[in-house]
Coordinates of C-alpha atoms in Angstrom, one line a residue:
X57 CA 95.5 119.6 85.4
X58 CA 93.6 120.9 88.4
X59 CA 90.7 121.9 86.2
X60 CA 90.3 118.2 85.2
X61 CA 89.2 116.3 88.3
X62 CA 86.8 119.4 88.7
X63 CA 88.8 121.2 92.0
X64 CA 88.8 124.2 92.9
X65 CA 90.8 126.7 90.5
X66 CA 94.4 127.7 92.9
X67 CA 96.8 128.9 90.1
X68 CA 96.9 132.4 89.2
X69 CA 100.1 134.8 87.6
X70 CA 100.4 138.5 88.1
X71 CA 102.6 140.5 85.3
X72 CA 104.0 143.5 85.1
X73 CA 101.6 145.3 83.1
X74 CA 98.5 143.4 83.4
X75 CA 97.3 141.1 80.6
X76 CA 98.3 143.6 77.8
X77 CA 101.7 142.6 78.8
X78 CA 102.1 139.5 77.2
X79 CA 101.3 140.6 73.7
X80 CA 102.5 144.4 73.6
X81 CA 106.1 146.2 75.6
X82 CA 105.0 147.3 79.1
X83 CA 108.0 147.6 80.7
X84 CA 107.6 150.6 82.8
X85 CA 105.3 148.7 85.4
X86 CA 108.3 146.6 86.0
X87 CA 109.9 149.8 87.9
X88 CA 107.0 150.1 90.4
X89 CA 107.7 147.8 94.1
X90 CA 104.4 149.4 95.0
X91 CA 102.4 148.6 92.2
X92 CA 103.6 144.5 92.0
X93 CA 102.9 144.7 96.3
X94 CA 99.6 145.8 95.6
X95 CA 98.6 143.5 92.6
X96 CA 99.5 141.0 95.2
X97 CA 98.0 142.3 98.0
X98 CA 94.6 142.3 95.6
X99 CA 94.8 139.4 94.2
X100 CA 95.4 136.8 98.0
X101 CA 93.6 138.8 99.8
X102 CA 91.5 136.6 102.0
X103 CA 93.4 133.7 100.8
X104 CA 95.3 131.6 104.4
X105 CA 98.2 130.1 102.5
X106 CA 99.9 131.4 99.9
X107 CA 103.7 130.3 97.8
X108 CA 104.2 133.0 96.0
X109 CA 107.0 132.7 93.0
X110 CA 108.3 136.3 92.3
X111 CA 110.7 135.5 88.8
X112 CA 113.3 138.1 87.8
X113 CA 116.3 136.7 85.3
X114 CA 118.6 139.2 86.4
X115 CA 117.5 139.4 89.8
X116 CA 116.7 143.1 89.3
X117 CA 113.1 143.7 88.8
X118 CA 111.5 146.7 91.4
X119 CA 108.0 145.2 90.9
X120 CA 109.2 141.5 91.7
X121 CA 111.3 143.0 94.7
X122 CA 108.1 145.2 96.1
X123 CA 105.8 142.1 96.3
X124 CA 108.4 139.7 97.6
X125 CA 109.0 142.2 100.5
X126 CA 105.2 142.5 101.0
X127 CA 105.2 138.7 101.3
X128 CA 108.6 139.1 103.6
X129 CA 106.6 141.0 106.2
X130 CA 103.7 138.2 105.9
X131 CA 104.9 135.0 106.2
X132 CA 102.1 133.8 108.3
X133 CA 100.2 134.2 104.6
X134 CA 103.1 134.1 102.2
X135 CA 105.7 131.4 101.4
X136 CA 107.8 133.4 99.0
X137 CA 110.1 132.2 96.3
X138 CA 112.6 134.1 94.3
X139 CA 113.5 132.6 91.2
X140 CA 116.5 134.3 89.2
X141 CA 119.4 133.7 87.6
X142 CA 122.0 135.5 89.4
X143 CA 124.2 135.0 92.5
X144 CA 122.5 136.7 95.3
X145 CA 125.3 139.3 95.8
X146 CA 125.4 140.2 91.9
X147 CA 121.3 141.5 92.2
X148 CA 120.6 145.1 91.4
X149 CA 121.8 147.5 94.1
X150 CA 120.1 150.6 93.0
X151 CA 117.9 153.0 94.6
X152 CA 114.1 152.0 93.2
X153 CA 111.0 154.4 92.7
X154 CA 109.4 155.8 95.9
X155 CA 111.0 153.0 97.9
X156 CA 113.7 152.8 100.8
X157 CA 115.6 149.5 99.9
X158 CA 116.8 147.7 97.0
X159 CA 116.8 144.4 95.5
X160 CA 119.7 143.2 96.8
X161 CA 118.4 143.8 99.7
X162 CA 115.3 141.4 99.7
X163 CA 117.6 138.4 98.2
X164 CA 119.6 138.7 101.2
X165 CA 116.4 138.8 103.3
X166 CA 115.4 135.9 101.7
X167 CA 118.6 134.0 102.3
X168 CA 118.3 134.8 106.0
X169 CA 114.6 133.4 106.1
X170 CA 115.6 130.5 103.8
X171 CA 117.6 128.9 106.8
X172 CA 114.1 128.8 108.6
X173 CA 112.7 127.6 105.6
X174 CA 109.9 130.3 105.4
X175 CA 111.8 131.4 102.2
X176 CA 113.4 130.2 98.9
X177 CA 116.0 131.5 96.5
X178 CA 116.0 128.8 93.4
X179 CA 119.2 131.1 91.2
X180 CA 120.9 128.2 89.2
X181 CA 123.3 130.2 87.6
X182 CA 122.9 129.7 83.3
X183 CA 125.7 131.0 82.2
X184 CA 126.1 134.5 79.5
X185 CA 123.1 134.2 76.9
X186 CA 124.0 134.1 73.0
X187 CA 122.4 137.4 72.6
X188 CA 123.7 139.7 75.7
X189 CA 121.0 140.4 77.9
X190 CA 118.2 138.4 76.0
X191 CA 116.7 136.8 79.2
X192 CA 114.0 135.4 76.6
X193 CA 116.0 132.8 75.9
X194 CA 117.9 131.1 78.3
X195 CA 116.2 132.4 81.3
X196 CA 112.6 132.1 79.6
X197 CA 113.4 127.8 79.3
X198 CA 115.3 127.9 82.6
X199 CA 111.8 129.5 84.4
X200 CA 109.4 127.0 82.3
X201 CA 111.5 124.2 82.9
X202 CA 111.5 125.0 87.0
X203 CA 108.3 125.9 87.6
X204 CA 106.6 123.6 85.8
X205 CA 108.2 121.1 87.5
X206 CA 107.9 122.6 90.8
X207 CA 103.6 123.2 90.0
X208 CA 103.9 119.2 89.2
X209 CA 105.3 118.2 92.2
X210 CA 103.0 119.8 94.3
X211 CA 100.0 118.4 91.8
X212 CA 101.2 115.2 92.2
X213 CA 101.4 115.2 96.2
X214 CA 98.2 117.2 96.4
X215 CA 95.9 115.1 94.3
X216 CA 97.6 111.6 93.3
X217 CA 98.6 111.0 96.6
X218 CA 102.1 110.8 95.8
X219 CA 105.1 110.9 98.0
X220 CA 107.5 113.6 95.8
X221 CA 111.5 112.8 96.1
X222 CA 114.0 115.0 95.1
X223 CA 115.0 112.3 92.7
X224 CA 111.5 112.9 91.2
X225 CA 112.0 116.7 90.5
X226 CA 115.4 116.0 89.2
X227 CA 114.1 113.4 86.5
X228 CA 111.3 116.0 85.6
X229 CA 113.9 118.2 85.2
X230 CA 116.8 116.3 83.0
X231 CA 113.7 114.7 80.9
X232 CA 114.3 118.8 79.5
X233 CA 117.5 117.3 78.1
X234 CA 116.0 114.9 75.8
X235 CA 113.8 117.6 74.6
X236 CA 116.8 119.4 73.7
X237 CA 118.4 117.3 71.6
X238 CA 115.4 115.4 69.8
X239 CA 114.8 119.2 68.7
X240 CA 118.1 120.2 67.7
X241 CA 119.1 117.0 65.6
X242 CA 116.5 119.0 63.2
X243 CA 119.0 121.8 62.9
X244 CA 119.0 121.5 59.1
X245 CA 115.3 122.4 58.7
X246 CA 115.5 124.9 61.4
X247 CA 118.6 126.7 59.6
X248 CA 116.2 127.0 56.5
X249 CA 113.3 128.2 58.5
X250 CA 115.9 131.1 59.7
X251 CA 116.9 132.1 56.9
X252 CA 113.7 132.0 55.2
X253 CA 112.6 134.3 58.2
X254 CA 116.1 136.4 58.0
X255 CA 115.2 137.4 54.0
X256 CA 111.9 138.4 54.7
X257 CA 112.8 140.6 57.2
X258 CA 115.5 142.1 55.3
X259 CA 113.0 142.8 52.5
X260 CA 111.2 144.7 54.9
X261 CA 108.2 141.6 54.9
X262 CA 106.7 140.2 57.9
X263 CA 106.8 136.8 59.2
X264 CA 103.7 135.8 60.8
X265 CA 103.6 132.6 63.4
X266 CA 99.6 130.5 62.7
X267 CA 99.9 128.3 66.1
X268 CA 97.2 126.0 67.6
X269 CA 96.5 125.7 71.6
X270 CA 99.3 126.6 73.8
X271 CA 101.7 126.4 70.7
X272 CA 99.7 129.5 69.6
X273 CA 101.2 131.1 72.7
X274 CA 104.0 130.3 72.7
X275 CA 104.3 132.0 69.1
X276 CA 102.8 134.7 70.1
X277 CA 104.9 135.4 73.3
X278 CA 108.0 135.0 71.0
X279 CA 107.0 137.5 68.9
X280 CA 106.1 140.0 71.4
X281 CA 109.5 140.1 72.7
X282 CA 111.1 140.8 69.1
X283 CA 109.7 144.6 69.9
X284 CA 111.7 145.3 73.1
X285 CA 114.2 143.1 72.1
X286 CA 115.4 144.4 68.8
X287 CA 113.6 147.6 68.6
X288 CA 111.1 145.5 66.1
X289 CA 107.5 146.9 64.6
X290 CA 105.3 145.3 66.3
X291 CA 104.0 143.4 62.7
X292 CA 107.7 142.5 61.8
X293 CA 106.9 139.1 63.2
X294 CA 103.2 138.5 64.7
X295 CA 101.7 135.8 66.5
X296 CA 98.2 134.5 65.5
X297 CA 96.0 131.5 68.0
X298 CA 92.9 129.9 67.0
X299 CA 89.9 131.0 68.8
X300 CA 92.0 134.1 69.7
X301 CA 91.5 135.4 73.0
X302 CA 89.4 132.4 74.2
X303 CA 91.8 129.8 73.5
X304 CA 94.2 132.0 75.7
X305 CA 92.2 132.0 78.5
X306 CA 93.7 135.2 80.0
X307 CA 92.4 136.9 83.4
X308 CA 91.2 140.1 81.6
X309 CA 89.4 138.3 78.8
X310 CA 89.5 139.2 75.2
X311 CA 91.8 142.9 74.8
X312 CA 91.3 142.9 71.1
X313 CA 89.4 146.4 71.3
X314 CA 92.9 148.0 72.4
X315 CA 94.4 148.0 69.3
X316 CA 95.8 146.0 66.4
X317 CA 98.9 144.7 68.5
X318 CA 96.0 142.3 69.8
X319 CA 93.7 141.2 67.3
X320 CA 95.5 137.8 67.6
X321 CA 92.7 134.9 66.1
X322 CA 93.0 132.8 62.9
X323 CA 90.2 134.6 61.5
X324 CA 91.4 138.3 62.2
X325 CA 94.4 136.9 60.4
X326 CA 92.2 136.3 57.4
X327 CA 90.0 139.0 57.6
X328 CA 93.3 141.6 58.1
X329 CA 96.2 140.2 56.9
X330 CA 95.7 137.5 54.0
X331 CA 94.4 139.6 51.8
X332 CA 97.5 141.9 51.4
X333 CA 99.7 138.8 51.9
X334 CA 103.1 138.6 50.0
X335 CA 105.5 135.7 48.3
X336 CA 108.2 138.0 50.6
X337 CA 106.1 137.3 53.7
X338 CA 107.0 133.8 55.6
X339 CA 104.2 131.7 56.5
X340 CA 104.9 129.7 60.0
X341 CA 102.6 127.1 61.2
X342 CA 102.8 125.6 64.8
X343 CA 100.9 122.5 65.6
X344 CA 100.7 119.0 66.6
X345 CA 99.3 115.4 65.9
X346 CA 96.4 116.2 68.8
X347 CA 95.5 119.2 66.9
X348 CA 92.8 120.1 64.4
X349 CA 94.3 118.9 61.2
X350 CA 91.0 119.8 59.3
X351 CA 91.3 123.2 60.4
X352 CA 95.0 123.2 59.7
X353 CA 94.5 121.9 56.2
X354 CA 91.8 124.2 55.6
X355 CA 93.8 127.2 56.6
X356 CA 97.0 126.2 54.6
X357 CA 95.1 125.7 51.6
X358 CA 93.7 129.4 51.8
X359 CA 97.3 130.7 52.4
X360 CA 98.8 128.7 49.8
X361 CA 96.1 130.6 47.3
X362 CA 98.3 134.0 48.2
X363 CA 102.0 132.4 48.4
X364 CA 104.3 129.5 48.5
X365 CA 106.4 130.8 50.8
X366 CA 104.3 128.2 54.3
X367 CA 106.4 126.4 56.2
X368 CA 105.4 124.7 59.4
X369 CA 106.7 123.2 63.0
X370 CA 104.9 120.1 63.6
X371 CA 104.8 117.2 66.4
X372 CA 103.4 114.0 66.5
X373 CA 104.1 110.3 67.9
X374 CA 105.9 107.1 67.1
X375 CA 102.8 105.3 66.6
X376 CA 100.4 108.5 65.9
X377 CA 101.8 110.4 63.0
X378 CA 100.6 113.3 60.9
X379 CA 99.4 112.3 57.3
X380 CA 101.9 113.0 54.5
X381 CA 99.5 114.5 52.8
X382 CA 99.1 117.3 55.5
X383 CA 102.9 117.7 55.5
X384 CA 103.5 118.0 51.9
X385 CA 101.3 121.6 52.0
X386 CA 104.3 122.8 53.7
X387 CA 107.9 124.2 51.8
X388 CA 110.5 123.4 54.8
X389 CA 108.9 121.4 57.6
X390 CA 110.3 121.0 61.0
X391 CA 108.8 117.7 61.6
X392 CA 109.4 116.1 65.1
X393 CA 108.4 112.9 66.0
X394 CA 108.8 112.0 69.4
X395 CA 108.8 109.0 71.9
X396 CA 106.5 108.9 74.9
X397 CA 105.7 106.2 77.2
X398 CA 102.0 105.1 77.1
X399 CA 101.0 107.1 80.0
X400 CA 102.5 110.4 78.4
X401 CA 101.1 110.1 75.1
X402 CA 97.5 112.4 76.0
X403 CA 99.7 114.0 79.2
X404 CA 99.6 117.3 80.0
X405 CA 103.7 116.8 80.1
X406 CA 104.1 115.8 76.9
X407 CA 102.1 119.1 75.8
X408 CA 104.8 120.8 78.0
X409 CA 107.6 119.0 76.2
X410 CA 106.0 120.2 72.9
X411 CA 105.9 123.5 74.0
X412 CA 109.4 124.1 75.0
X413 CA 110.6 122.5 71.7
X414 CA 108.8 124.8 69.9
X415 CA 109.8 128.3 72.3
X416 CA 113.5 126.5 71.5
X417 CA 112.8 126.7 67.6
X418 CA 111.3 130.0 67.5
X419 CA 113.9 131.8 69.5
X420 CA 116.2 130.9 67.1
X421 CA 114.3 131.9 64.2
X422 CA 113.4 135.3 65.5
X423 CA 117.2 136.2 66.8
X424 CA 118.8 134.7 63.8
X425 CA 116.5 136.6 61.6
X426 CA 117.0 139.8 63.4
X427 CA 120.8 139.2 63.4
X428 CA 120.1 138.2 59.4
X429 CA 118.5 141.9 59.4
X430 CA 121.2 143.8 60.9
X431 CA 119.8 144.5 64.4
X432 CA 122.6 142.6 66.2
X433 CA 126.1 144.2 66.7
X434 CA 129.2 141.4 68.3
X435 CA 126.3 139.7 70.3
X436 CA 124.5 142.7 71.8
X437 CA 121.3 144.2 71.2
X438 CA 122.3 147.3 69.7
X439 CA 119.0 149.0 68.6
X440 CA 117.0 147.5 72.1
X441 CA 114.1 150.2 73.1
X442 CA 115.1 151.9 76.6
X443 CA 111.7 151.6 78.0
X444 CA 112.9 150.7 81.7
X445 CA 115.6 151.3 84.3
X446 CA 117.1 148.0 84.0
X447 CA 117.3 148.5 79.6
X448 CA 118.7 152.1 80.5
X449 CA 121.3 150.7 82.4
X450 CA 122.2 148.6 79.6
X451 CA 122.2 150.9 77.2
X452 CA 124.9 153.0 79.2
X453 CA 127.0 149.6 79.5
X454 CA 126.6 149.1 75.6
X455 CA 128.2 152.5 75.0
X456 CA 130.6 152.2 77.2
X457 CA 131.4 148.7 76.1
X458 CA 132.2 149.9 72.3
X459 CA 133.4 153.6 72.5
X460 CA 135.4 153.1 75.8
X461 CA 133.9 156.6 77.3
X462 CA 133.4 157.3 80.5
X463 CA 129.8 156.4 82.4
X464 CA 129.0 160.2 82.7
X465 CA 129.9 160.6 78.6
X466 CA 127.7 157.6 77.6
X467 CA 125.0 158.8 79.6
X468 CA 125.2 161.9 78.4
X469 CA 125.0 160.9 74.6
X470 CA 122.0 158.7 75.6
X471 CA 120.4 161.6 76.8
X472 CA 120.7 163.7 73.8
X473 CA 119.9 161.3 71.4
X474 CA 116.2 160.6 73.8
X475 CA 115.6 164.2 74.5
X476 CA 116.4 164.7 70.5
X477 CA 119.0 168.0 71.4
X478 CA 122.4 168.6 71.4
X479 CA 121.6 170.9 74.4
X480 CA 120.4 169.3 77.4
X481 CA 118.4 171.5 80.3
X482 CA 119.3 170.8 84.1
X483 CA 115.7 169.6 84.3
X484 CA 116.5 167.2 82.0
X485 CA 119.5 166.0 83.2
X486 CA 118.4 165.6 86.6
X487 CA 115.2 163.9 85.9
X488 CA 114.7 160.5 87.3
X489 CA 115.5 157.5 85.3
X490 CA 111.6 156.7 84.5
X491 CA 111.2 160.3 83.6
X492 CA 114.0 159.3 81.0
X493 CA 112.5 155.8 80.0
X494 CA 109.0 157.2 79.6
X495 CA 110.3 159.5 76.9
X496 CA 112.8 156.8 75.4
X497 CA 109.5 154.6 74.5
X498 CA 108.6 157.1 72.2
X499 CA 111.9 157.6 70.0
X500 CA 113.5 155.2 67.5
X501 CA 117.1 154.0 67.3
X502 CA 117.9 155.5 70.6
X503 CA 121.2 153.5 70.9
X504 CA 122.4 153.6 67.7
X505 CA 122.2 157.5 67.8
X506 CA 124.1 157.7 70.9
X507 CA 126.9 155.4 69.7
X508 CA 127.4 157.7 66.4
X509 CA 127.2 161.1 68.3
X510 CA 130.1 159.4 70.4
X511 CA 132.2 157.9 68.1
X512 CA 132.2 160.3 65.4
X513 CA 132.1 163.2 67.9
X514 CA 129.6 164.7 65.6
X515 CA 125.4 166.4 66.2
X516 CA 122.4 164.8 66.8
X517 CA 121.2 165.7 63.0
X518 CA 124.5 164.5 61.5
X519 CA 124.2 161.1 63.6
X520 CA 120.7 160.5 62.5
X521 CA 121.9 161.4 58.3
X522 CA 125.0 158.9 59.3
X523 CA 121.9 156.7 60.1
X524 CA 119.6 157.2 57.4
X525 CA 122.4 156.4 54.7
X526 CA 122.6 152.9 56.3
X527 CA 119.1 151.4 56.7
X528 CA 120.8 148.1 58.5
X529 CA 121.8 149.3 62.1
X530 CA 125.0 146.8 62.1
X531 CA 126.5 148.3 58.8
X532 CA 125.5 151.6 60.6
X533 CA 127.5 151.1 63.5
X534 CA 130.3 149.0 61.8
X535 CA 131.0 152.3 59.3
X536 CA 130.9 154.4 62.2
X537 CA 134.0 152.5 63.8
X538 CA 136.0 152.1 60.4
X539 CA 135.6 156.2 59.9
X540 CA 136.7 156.8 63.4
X541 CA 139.6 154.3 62.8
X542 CA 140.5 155.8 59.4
X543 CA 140.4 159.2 60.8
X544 CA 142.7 158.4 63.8
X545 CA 145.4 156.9 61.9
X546 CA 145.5 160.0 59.3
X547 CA 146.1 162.0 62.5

């Protein structure tokens, strides 16, 4: 929007992890306070004003917390923001790395400075997620929704002249609500489309997301997080946008030289992947009325050549529909049409509304596919990759949650089953947590081995056969607790 009346460019993100970040699991960077102060520090410096929005769902992250003290001790620069999704006296408490205060402490800073109004805590509080801990979903619509509406306001005051009431933001905000329920009065088709996406996984086949403009990122954000998230390959379910990296538009350019993970165009996706293509693979495509059908057509026709198994997500307009004819290439078809006022219908906010619909649809299809598969166990993320302090934390609560052990004893497991021994050294056990999460991004079914040595009170080797003889992780951990059960009650 600020690109189209020619101004001068004033919106830029930082992540944890630099560009690579949103395709590919960098979670350690999100440990570092110095490293997000200093990313900051580069990337304003020079700049006179400056509202910085530092986002952490659970209020915990060390590199959110570093730059929003570094903007704390700058407020003649820096009008900080903490968004989050936790009361203020529920954020993270622990010690961080190479640093002398805590999270906690910077929300309450921030409260102190927010009755000046040099500071801001937005923390609506969401409720439990239907996956525990899965920030992706709840949290990842709940930061959307705000900040979009928040970077609209100030457009709208900045360069339409407009006077911006809180009764504006709030009817930006509830306009969310319709969104939500145009999309899920499709819940039949999207049912099909996770199920279709639930067998394919479960016969070890990939699912593979085809999106145009920014619903291309949005599929390819989605599937990114299935790695973390479930303890996914990263090809399980992959995320492909035409014109790749340039349709993006990313700071650091096109990263497809570091690796498969991000060769992420239509035609790598031809050149790489249909070839091998199978009737067990699923076939997603993501795009709308505004789109390219051409190229969409074209594209579907060449996949249909290698399977049947194509569906599609598709939006359009009351009075500007997609042709039949493009529709009926498709098996199951989430087709929404929606209804926009005049002024909306070539808006960068209906695009918006677009994309949350579909980040709604694919959520669901990637969780209820993984849950399909195995990889959820009563509603937590039972095979999730420890790759940072906050996911090593939750590990230790998983344990303790389902075997009833002690902190120390949970911890204990976990560290056995990451260091692969039954004997741990003092170096190891005195190592500091990203000494442990370094090593945990490297091992497999870190969890789910800690849960067996506990329950079953048995080896690392025998926990990893127990393992091997039940390919889905839930039927893993379910037979654990009905052997433990059955053993107890012979006793």
């Amino acid at each position: 929007m600020v690109k189209a009346p020619k101004q001068k460019q004033i919106c830029s993100y930082i992540i944890a992890g630099g560009d690579r970040a949103m395709l590919t699991s960098q979670e350690a960077p999100e440990d570092d306070p110095a490293l997000g102060a200093r990313m900051l520090d580069k990337i304003c410096a020079g700049k006179k004003h400056v509202l910085f929005v530092g986002i952490s769902c659970g209020m915990s992250a060390p590199f959110v917390a570093g730059q929003l003290d570094f903007c704390l001790k700058h407020l003649d620069v820096f009008t900080p923001v903490l968004l989050g999704f936790n009361p203020v006296h529920m954020a993270r408490s622990e010690p961080m790395q190479d640093c002398s205060f805590h999270f906690k402490d910077v929300a309450e800073r921030m409260i102190a400075e927010q009755r000046h109004k040099k500071a801001f805590v937005l923390n609506p509080v969401l409720g439990a997620e239907a996956i525990s801990g899965s920030s992706r979903m709840k949290g990842g619509s709940a930061t959307k929704i705000i900040l979009e509406s928040i970077l609209l306001a100030g457009h709208e005051a900045a360069f339409r002249g407009k006077r911006v009431t809180p009764e504006c933001i709030s009817a930006w905000i509830t306009a969310s609500e319709m969104v939500y329920e145009t999309t899920y009065s499709h819940s039949d088709e999207l049912a099909a489309l996770i199920h279709q996406a639930g067998e394919s996984l479960q016969m070890k086949a990939h699912v593979y997301y085809i999106g145009w403009q920014t619903l291309g990122i949005i599929g390819l954000t989605d599937a990114s997080e299935c790695v973390p998230t479930f303890g996914a390959d990263f090809d399980d379910i992959r995320g492909f946008i035409n014109n790749g990296f340039r349709e993006m538009k990313n700071k650091e350019g096109d990263l497809s030289f570091l690796g498969p993970e991000f060769v992420i165009g239509h035609k790598d996706f031809v050149d790489t992947i249909l070839p091998s293509l199978s009737q067990n693979d699923v076939m997603l495509f993501l795009f709308t009325v505004n789109d390219d059908l051409h190229e969409v057509t074209a594209l579907a026709d060449q996949v249909r050549r290698r399977t049947s198994n194509l569906h599609a997500i598709a939006h359009d307009l009351e009075k500007f529909t997609i042709p039949e004819t493009v529709c009926n290439m498709f098996g199951t078809v989430l087709h929404i049409t929606w209804s926009f006022s005049s002024e909306e219908v070539n808006s960068v906010v209906m695009r918006q509304r677009w994309e949350l619909s579909t980040k709604w649809c694919l959520n669901a299809i990637s969780t209820g596919a993984h849950v399909l598969k195995g990889k959820v166990y009563m509603n937590y993320m039972i095979d999730l990759r420890v790759t940072n302090s906050k996911l090593y934390r939750r590990a230790i609560n998983i344990l303790q949650r389902f075997t009833g052990c002690s902190k120390g004893e949970c911890e204990r497991a976990l560290l056995r089953a990451i260091y692969s021994t039954d004997d741990l050294s003092e170096d190891m056990t005195s190592a500091d947590v990203w000494k442990h999460t370094d090593v945990a991004n490297r091992r497999d079914q870190v969890v789910p081995t800690a849960l067996v040595m506990i329950q079953c009170g048995c080896t690392l080797a025998e926990a990893r056969h127990h393992l091997d003889c039940h390919p889905v992780i839930r039927d893993a951990v379910s037979a654990c607790f009905s052997s433990s059960k059955t053993k107890s009650t012979m006793d």
